[in-house]
CSV table of C-alpha atoms in Angstrom, one decimal:
chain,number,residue,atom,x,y,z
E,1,UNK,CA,15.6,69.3,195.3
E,2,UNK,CA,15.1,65.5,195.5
E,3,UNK,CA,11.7,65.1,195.4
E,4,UNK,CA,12.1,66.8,191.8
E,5,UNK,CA,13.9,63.6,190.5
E,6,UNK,CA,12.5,60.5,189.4
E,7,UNK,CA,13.5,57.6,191.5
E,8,UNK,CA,15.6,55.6,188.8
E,9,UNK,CA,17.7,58.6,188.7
E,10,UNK,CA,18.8,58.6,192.2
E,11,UNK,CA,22.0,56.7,193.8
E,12,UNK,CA,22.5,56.0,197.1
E,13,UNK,CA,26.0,55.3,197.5
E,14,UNK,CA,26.7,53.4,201.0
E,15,UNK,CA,30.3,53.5,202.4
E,16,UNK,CA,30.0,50.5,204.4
E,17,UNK,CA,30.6,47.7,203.1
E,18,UNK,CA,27.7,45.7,204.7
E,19,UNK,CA,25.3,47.0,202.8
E,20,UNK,CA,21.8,49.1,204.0
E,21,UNK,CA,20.2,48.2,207.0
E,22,UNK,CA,16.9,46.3,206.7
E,23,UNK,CA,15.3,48.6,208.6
E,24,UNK,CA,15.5,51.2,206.4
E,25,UNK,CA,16.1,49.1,203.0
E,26,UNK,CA,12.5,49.6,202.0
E,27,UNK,CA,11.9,53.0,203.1
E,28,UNK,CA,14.9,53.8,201.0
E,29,UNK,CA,13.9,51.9,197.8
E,30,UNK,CA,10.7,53.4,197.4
E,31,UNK,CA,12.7,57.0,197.1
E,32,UNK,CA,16.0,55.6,195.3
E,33,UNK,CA,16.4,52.8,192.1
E,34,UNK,CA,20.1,52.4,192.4
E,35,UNK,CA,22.5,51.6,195.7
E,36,UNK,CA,26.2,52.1,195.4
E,37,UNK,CA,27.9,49.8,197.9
E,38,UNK,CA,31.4,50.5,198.3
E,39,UNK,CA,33.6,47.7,199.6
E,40,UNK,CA,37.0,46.1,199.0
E,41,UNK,CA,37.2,43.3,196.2
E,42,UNK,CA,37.9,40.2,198.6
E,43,UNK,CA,35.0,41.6,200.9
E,44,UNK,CA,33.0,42.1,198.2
E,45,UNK,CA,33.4,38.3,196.7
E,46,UNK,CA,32.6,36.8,199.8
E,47,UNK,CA,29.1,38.9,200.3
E,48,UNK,CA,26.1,37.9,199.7
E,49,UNK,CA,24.5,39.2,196.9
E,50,UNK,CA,21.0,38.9,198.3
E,51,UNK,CA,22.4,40.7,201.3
E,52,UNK,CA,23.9,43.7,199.8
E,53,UNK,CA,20.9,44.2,197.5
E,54,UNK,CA,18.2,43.4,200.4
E,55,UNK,CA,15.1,45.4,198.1
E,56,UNK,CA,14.1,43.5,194.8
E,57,UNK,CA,13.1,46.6,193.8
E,58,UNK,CA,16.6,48.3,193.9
E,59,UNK,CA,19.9,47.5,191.4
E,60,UNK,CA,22.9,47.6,192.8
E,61,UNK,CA,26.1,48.7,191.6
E,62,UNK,CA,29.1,47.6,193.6
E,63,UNK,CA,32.4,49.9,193.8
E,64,UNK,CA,35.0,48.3,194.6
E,65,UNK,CA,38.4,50.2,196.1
E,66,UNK,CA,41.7,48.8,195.1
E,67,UNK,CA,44.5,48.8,197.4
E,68,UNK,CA,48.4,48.6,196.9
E,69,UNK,CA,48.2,44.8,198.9
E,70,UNK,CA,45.8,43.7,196.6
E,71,UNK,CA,47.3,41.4,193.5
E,72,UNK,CA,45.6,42.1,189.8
E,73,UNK,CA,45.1,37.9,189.7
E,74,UNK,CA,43.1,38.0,193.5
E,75,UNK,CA,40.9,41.7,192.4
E,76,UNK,CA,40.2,39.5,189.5
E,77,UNK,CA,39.1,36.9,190.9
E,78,UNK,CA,36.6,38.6,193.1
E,79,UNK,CA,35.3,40.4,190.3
E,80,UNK,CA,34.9,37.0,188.4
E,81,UNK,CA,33.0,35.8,191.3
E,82,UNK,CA,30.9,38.9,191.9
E,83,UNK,CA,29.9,38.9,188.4
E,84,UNK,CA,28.8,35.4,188.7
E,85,UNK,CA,26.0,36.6,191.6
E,86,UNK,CA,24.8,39.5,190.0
E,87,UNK,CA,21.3,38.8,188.6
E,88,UNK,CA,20.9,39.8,185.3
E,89,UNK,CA,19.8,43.5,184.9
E,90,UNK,CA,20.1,43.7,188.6
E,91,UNK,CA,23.8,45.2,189.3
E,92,UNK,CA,26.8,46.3,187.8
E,93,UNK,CA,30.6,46.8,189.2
E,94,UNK,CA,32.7,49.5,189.5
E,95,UNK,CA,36.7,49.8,190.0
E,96,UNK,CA,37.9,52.6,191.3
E,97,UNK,CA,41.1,53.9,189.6
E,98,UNK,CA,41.8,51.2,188.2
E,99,UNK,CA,44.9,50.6,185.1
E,100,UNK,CA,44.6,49.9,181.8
E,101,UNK,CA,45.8,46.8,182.6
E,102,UNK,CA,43.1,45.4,186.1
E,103,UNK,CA,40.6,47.1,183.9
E,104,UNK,CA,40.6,44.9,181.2
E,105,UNK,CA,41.4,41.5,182.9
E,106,UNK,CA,38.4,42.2,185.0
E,107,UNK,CA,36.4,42.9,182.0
E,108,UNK,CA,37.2,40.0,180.4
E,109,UNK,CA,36.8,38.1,183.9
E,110,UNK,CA,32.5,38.6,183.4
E,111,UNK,CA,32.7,37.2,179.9
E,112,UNK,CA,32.5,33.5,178.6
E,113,UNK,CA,33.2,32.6,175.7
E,114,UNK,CA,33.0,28.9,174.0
E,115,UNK,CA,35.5,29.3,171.6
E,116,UNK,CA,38.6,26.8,171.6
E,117,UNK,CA,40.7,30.0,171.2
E,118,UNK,CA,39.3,32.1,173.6
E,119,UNK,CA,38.4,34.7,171.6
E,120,UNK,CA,35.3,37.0,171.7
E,121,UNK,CA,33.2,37.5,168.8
E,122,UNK,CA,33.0,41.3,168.4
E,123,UNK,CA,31.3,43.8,166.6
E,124,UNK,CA,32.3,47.0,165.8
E,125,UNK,CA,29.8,50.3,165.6
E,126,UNK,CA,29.8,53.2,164.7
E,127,UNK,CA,27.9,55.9,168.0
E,128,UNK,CA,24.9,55.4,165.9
E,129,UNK,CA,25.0,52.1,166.6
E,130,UNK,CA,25.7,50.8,162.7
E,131,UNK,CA,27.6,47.7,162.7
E,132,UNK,CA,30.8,48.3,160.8
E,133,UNK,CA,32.3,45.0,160.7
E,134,UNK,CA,33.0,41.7,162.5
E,135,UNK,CA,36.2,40.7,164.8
E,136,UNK,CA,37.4,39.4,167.7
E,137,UNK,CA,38.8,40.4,171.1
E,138,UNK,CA,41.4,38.5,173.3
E,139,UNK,CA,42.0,39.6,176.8
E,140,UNK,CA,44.9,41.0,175.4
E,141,UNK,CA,43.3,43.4,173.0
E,142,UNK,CA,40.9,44.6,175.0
E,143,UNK,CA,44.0,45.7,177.6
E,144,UNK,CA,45.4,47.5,174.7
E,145,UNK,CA,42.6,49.3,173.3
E,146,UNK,CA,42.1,50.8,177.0
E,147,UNK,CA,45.8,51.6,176.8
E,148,UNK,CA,46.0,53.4,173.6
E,149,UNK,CA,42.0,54.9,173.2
E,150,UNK,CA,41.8,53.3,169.9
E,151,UNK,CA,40.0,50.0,168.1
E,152,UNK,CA,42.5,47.2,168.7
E,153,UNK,CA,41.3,43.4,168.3
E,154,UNK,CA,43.0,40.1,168.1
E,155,UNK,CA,44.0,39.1,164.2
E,156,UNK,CA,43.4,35.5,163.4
E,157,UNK,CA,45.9,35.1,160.0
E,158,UNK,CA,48.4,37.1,162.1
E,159,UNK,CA,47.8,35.5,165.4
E,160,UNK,CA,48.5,38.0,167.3
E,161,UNK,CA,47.5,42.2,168.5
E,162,UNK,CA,45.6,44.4,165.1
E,163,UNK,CA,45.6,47.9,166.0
E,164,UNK,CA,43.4,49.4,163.8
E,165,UNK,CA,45.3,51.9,161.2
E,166,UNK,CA,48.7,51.2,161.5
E,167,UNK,CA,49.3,50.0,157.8
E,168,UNK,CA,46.0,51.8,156.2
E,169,UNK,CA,45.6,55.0,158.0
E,170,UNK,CA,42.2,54.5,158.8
E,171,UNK,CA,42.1,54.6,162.8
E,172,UNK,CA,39.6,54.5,165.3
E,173,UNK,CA,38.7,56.4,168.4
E,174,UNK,CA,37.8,54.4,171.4
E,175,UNK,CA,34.4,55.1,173.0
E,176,UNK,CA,33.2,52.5,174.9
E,177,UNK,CA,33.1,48.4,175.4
E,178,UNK,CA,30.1,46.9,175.9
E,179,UNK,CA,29.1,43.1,176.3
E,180,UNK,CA,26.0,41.9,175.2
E,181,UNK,CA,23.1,40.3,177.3
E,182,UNK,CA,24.5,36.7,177.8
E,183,UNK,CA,28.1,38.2,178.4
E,184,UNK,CA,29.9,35.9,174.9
E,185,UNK,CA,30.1,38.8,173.2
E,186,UNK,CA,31.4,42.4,172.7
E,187,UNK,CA,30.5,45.4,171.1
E,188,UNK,CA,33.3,48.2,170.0
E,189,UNK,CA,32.0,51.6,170.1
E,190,UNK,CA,34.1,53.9,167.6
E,191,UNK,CA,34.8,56.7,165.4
E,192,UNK,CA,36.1,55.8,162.7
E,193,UNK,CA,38.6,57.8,161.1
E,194,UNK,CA,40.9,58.3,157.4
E,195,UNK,CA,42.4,60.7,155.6
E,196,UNK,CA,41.8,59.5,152.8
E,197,UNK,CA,38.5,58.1,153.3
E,198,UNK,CA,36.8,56.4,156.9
E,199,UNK,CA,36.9,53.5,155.8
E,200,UNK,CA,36.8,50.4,158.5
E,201,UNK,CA,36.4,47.4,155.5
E,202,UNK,CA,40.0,46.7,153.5
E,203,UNK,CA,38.1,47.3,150.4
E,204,UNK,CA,38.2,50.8,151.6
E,205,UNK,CA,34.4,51.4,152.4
E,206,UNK,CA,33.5,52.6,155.5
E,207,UNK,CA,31.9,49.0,156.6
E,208,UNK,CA,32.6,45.7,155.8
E,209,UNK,CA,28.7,45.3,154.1
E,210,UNK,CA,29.6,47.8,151.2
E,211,UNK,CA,29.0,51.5,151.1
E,212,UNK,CA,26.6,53.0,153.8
E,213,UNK,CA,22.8,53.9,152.3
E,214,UNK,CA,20.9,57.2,154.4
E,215,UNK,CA,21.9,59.7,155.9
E,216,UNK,CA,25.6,58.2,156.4
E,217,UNK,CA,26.1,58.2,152.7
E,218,UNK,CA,25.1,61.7,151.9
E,219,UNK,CA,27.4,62.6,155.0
E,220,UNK,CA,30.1,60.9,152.9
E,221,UNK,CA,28.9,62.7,149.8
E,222,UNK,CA,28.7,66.2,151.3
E,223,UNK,CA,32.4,65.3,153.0
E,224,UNK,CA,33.2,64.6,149.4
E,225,UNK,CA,32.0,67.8,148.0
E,226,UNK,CA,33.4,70.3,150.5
E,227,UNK,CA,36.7,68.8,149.2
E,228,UNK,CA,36.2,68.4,145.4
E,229,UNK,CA,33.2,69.3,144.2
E,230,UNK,CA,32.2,69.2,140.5
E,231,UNK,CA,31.3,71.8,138.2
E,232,UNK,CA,27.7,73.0,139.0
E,233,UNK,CA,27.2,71.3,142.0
E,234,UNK,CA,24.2,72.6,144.4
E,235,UNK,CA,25.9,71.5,147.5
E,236,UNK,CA,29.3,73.3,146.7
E,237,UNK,CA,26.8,76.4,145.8
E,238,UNK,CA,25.3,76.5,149.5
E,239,UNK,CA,28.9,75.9,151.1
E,240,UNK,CA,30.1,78.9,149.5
E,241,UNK,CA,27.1,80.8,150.2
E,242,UNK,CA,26.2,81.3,153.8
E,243,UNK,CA,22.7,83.5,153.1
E,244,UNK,CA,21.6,81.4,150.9
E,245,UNK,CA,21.9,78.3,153.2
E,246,UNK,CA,20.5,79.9,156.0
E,247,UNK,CA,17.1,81.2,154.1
E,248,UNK,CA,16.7,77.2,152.5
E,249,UNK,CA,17.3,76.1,156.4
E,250,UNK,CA,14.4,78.7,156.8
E,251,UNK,CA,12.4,77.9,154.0
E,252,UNK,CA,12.2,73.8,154.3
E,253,UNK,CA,11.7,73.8,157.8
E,254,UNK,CA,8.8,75.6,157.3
E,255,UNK,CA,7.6,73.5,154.5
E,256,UNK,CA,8.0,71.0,156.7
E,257,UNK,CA,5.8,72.7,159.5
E,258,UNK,CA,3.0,73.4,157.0
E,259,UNK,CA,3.3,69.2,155.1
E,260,UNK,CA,-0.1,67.4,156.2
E,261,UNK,CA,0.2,64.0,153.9
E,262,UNK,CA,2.5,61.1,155.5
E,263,UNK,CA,4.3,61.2,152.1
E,264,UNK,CA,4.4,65.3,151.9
E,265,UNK,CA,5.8,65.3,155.6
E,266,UNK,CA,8.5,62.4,154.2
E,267,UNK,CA,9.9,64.6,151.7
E,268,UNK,CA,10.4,68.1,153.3
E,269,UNK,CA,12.1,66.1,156.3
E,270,UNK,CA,14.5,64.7,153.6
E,271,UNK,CA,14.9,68.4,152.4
E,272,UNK,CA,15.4,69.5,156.1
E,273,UNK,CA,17.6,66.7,156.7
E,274,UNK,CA,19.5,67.8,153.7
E,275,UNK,CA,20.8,71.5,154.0
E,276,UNK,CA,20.6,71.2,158.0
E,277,UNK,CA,23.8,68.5,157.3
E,278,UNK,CA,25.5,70.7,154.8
E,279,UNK,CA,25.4,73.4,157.5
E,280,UNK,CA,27.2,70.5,160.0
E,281,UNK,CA,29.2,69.5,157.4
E,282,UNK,CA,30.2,73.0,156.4
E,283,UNK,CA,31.1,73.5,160.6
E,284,UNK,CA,32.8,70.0,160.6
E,285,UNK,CA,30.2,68.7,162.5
E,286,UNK,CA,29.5,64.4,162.0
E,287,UNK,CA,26.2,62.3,162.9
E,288,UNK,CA,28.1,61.0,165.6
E,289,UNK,CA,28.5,64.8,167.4
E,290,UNK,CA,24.5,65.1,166.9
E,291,UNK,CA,24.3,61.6,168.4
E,292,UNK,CA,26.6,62.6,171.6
E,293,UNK,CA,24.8,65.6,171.8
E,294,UNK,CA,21.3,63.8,172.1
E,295,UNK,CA,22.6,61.5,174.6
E,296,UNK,CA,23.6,63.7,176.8
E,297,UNK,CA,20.8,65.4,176.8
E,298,UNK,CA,18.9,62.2,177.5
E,299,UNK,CA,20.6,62.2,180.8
E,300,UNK,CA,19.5,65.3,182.1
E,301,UNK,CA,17.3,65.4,185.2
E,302,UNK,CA,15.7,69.3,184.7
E,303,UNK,CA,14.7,70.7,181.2
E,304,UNK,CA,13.5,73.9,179.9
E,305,UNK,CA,10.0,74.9,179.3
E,306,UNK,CA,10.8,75.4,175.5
E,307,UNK,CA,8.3,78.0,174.7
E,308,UNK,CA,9.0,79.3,171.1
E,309,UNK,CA,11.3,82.5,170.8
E,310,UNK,CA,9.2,85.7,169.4
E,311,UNK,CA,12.7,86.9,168.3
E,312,UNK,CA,13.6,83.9,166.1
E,313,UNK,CA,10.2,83.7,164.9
E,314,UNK,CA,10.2,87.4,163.8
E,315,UNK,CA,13.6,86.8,162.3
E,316,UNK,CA,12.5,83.7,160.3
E,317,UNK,CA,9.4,85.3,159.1
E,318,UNK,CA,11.9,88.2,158.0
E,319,UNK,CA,13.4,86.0,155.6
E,320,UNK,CA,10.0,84.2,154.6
E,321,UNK,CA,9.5,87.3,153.6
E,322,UNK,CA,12.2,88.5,151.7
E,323,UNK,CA,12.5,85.2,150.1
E,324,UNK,CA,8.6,84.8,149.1
């Protein structure tokens, strides 16, 4: 049901090319916050921006189709043109199908940069969006990273392609590419990965500002302890003993229901925080996962009521008990 679904949820797409007809453009936009126009790439770069997106109050994503006439320099091109129309925050592009190859020429066809060397200032994050260092991208390495699915930037001492890992181990999984608001920069969306350690920096922490503080650094601690854990150790304790974490799971989040003070509530959400990451750790579960997990969730149009469940109340108050 539509009419369930908030407006900037809703896409219209538009197989022809010309766009919406005014006569039904505001009807439309009052119902829908995004049009999808699909059209060819020379179409599209010589179409009027104004006239594809005819409501202010819509954005507007074009989709452009490649065909087998079309050359990679002329689909760039258009692109580099479209890109130049879009307002900002008003529209984006798509390809369809594109390779690895079309992909990242166009993406680098909507960025600027005022470099001598033509490089894009980069930085690299983790999917929590912590900054793990500072590169740069050449058209080049942006084609490759697409290619392969990992981190791969342009080295200035070598002068040439840095994939990520090669020499050190420490590899990166390829999530996304994003360009910043004025389009001169990029941001590299990663996991970052070791088998030694995750380490991103070539003094072997995981970023190049030293070793992580918060919750990233006791998920390297607990990483640690599941390995090698020292005599005595608490965390190795709850690893090994399943019950025991599940009633202190138990336990703290209640503590946590019952905290009143600021400070109080602080504390028992450390405590929560705590044994609910050795359980993830225990499951091989990272930050990142929970981080996935919570977008995805952000893009869902329904939810559920999320009443509490008698059941798993009763349970917890079960182990309350035996544990009080």
């Amino acid at each position: 049901d539509a009419t369930r679904v908030p407006r900037e949820r809703l896409v219209l797409h538009w197989k022809d090319g010309s766009g919406v007809p005014s006569e039904i453009a505001e009807e439309i936009s009052s119902r829908v916050g995004t049009i999808s126009v699909q059209m060819d790439p020379l179409t599209a770069a010589r179409t009027s921006w104004e006239g594809l997106a005819i409501s202010k109050q819509w954005k507007c994503v074009v989709q452009l189709t490649i065909g087998a006439e079309l050359s990679t320099e002329d689909m760039v091109a258009s692109v580099s043109t479209l890109s130049k129309a879009i307002g900002e925050n008003k529209g984006s592009i798509t390809i369809v199908d594109p390779s690895a190859e079309q992909l990242g020429l166009c993406y680098a066809a909507c960025m600027k940069t005022d470099r001598p060397d033509g490089l894009y200032t980069t930085v690299v994050c983790t999917r929590s969006n912590e900054a793990l260092g500072l590169v740069y991208s050449s058209k080049e390495s942006i084609i490759a990273a697409l290619q392969c699915g990992r981190g791969v930037y342009y080295s200035r001492s070598r002068n040439g392609l840095w994939r990520k890992g090669d020499t050190s181990g420490h590899y990166q999984t390829l999530h996304r590419i994003d360009a910043d608001c004025d389009g001169d920069a990029l941001r590299v969306t990663v996991t970052q990965n070791g088998d030694d350690v995750k380490a991103f920096c070539h003094l072997h922490t995981l970023t190049c500002w030293g070793e992580p503080r918060g919750l990233r650094h006791l998920e390297g601690t607990l990483a640690q302890r599941l390995v090698d854990a020292p005599a005595g150790s608490y965390t190795k304790r709850l690893f090994d003993d399943e019950k025991l974490l599940r009633e202190k799971l138990v336990e703290e989040a209640q503590e946590l229901s019952e905290a009143e003070s600021k400070q109080h509530v602080a504390e028992e959400l450390a405590d929560v925080l705590y044994f609910a990451m050795v359980r993830a750790a225990k499951a091989g579960v990272s930050i990142d996962d929970a981080v996935s997990e919570l977008d995805k969730r952000a893009r869902k149009v329904t939810r559920r009521k999320g009443d509490s469940k008698a059941f798993r109340i009763k349970a917890g108050e079960e182990i309350l008990g035996k544990t009080g």
